[in-house]
Short mmCIF file of C-alpha atoms and ligand atoms in Angstrom, two decimals:
data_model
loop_
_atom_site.label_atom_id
_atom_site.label_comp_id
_atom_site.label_asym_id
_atom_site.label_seq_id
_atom_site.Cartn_x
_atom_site.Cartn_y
_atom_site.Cartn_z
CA UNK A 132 -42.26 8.43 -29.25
CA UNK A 133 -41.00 5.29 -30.73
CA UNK A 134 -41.71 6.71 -34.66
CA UNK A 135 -40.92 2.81 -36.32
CA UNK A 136 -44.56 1.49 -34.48
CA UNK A 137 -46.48 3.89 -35.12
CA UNK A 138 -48.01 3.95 -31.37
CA UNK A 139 -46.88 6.13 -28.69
CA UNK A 140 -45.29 4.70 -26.18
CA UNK A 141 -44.14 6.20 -23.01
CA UNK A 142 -40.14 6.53 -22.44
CA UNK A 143 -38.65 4.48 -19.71
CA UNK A 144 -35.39 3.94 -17.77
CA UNK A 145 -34.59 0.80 -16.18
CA UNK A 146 -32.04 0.57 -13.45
CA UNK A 147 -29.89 -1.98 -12.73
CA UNK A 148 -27.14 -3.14 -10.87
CA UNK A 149 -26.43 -6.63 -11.98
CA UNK A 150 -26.60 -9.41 -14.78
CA UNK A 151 -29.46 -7.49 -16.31
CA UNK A 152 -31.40 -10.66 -17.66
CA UNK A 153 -34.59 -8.89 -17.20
CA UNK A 154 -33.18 -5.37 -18.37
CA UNK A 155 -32.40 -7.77 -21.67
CA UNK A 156 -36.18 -9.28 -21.67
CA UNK A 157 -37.61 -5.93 -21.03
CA UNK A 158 -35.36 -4.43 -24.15
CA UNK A 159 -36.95 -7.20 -26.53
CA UNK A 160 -40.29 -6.29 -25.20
CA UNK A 161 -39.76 -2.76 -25.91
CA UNK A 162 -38.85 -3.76 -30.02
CA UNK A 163 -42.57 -5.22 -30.12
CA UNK A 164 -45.01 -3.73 -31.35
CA UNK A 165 -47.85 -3.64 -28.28
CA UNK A 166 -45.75 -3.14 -25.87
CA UNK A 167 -46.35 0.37 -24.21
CA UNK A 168 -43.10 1.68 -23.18
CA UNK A 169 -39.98 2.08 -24.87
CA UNK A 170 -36.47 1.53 -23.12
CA UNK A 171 -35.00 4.99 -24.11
CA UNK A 172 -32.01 4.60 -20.94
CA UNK A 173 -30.30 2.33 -18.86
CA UNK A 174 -28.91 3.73 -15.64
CA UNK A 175 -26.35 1.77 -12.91
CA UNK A 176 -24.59 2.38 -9.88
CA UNK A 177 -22.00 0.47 -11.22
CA UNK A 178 -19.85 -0.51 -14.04
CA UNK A 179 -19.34 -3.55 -12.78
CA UNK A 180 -23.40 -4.43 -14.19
CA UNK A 181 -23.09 -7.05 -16.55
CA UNK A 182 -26.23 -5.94 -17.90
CA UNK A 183 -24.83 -2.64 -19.57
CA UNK A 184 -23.71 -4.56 -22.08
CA UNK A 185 -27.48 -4.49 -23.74
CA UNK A 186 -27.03 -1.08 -24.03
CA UNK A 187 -24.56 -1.40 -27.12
CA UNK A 188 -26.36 -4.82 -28.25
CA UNK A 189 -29.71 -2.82 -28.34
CA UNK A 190 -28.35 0.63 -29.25
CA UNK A 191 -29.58 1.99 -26.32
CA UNK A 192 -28.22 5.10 -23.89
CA UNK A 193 -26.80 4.25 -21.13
CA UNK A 194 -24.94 6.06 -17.97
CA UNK A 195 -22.81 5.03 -14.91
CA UNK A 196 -23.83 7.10 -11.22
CA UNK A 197 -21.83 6.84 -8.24
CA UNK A 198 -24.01 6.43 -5.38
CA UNK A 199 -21.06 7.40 -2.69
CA UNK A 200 -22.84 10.64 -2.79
CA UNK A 201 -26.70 9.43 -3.06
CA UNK A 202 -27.83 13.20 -3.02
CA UNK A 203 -25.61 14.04 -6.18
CA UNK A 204 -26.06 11.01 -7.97
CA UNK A 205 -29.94 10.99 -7.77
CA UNK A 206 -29.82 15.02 -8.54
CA UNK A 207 -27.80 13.77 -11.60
CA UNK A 208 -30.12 11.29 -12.64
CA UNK A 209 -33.13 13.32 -12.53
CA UNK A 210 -31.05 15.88 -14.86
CA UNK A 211 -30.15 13.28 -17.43
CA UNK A 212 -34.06 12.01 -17.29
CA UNK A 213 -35.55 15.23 -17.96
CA UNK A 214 -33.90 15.39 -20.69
CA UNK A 215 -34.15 12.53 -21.93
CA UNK A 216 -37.86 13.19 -21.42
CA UNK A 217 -38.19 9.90 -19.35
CA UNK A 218 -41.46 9.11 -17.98
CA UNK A 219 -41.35 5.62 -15.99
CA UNK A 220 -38.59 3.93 -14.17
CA UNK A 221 -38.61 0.24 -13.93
CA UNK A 222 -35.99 -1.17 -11.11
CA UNK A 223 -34.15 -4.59 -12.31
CA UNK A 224 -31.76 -5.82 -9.60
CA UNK A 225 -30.89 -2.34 -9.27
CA UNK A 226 -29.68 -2.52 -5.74
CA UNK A 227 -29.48 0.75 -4.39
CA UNK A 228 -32.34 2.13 -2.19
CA UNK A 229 -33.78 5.46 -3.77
CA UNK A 230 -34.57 8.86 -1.39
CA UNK A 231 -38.22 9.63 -0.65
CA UNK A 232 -37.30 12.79 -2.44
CA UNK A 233 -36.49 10.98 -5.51
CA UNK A 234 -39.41 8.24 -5.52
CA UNK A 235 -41.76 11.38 -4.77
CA UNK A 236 -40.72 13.26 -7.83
CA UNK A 237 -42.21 10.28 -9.98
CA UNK A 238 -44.61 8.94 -7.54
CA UNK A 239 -46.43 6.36 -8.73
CA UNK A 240 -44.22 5.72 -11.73
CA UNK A 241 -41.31 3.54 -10.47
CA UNK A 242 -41.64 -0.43 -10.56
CA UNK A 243 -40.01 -2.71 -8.88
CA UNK A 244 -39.22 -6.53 -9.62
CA UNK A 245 -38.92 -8.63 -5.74
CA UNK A 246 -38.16 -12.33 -6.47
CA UNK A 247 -40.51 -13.27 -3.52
CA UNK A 248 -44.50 -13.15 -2.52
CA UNK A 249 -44.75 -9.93 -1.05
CA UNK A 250 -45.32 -8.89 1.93
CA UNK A 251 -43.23 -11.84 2.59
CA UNK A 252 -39.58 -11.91 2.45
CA UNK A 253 -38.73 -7.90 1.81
CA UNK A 254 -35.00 -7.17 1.10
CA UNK A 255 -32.73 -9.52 0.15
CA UNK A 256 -32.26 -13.81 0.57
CA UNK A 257 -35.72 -14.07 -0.17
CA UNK A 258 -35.08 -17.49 -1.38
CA UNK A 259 -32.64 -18.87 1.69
CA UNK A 260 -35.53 -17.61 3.78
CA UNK A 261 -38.16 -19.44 1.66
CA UNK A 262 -36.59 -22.50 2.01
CA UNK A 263 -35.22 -22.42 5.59
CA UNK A 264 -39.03 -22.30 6.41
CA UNK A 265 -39.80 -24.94 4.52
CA UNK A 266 -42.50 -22.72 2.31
CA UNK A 267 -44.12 -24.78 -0.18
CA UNK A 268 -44.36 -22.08 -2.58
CA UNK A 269 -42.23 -18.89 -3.57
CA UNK A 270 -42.42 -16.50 -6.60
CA UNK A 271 -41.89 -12.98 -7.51
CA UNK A 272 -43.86 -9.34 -7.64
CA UNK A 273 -43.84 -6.43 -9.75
CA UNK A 274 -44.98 -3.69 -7.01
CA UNK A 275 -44.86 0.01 -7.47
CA UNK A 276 -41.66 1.83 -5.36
CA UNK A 277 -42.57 3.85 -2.30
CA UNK A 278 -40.78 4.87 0.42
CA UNK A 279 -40.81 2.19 2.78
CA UNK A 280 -39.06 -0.91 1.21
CA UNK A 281 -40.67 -3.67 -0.81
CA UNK A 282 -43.91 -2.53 0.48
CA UNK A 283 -45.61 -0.73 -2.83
CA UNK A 284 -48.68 -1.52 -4.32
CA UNK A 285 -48.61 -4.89 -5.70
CA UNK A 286 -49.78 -4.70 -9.64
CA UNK A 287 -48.71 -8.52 -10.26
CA UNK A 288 -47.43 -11.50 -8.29
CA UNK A 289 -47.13 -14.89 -9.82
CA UNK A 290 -45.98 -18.47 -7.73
CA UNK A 291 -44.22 -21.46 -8.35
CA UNK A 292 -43.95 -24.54 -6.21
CA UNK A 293 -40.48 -24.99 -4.00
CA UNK A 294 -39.41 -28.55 -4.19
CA UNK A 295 -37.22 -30.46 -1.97
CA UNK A 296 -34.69 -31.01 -4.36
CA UNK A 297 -34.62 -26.82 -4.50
CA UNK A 298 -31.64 -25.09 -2.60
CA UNK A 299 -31.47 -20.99 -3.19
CA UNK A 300 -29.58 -21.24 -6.03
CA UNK A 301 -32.11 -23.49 -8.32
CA UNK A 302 -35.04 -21.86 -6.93
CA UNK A 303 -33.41 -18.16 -7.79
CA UNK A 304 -33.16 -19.28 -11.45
CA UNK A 305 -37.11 -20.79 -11.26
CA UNK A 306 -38.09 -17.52 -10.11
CA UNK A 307 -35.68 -15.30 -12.60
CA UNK A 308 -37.89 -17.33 -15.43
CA UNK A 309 -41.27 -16.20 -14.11
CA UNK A 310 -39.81 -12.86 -13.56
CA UNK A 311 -39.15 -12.71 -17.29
CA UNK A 312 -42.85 -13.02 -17.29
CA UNK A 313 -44.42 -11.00 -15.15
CA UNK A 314 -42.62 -8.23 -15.49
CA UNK A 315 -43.62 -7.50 -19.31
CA UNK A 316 -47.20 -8.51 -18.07
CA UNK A 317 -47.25 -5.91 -15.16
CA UNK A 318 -46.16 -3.38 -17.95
CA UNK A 319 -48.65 -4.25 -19.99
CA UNK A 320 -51.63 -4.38 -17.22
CA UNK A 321 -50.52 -0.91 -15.94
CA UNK A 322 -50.67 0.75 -19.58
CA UNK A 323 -54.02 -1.29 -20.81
C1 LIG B 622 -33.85 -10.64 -9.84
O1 LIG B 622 -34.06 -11.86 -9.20
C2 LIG B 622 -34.66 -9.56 -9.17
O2 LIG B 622 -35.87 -10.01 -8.68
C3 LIG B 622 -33.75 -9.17 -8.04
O3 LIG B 622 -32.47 -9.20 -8.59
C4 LIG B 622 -32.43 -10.13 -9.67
C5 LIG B 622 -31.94 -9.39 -10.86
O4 LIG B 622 -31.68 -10.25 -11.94
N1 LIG B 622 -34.15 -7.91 -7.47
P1 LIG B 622 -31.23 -9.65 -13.34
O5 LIG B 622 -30.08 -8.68 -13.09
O6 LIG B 622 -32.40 -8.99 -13.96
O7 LIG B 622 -30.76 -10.85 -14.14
#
């Protein structure tokens, strides 16, 4: 319960792994006043994340798990998330895969950011791929987490054009842009 807004809004972890430039957008979402969750936690497999810097910048909890042992580290997660009383878990370049045993314990509320069109492209190089066949268009998802891989429910999906100037590297910064986008939309469509 976020007490400054006056509206409830649900508590949420977001995972990450990396830079964390969505974790960031997501955070300055989660200050507004519409928006419907709060970011209460930010959890990584590593320290390395560049991203868990927003933790301190947005006064926010957050906590390092070593995935050597995925079995501990989730069962340590799900601790810390209970009591936190977290409700929804957003992935953000978080790249670990999670058990069935984990994604079933909050089935139905883990999300998922894929910087391709789903079903196409699952796992990683999305954009290599993208442009080694000469696609005309890529994009991202939001898709809920199940067990099999990139293969959730799709809530949004948005696409830009590739152009032939694009190699993986300009494209991957297109698509981080209208990932800053979606993913605060796909939030917002699942809680309206
Ligand atoms: C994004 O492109 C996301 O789609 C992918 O990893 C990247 C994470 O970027 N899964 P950031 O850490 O949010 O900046």
């Amino acid at each position: 319960m976020e007490k400054s807004t006056g509206i409830k809004k649900v508590k949420a972890a977001v995972f990450i792994s990396g830079t964390g430039s969505n974790l960031q957008n997501l955070l300055k979402f989660s200050k507004t006043k519409k928006f419907p969750i709060s970011v209460d936690l930010i959890i990584s497999n590593t320290k390395k994340a560049k991203g868990l810097k927003y933790a301190d910048q947005f006064n926010v909890k957050k906590k390092i798990f070593n995935f050597k042992n995925i079995k501990i580290a989730e069962k340590n997660i799900l601790i810390l998330i209970k009591k936190e009383k977290i409700k929804f878990i957003c992935l953000a370049g978080f790249m670990k895969i999670l058990s069935k045993n984990f994604i079933k314990t909050f089935n139905g509320k883990i999300i998922n950011v894929h910087p391709s069109l789903l079903p196409k492209y699952k796992g990683l190089q999305t954009h290599y791929r993208a442009i080694k066949n000469k696609d005309k268009f890529a994009g991202c998802t939001i898709h809920y987490v199940t067990k099999k891989l990139d293969s959730g429910k799709i809530i949004v999906q948005k696409k830009i054009k590739i152009t032939l100037k694009d190699n993986p590297n300009s494209l991957a910064k297109k698509v981080l842009k209208l990932e800053h986008k979606l993913y605060p939309a796909a939030i917002m469509k699942i809680f309206s």
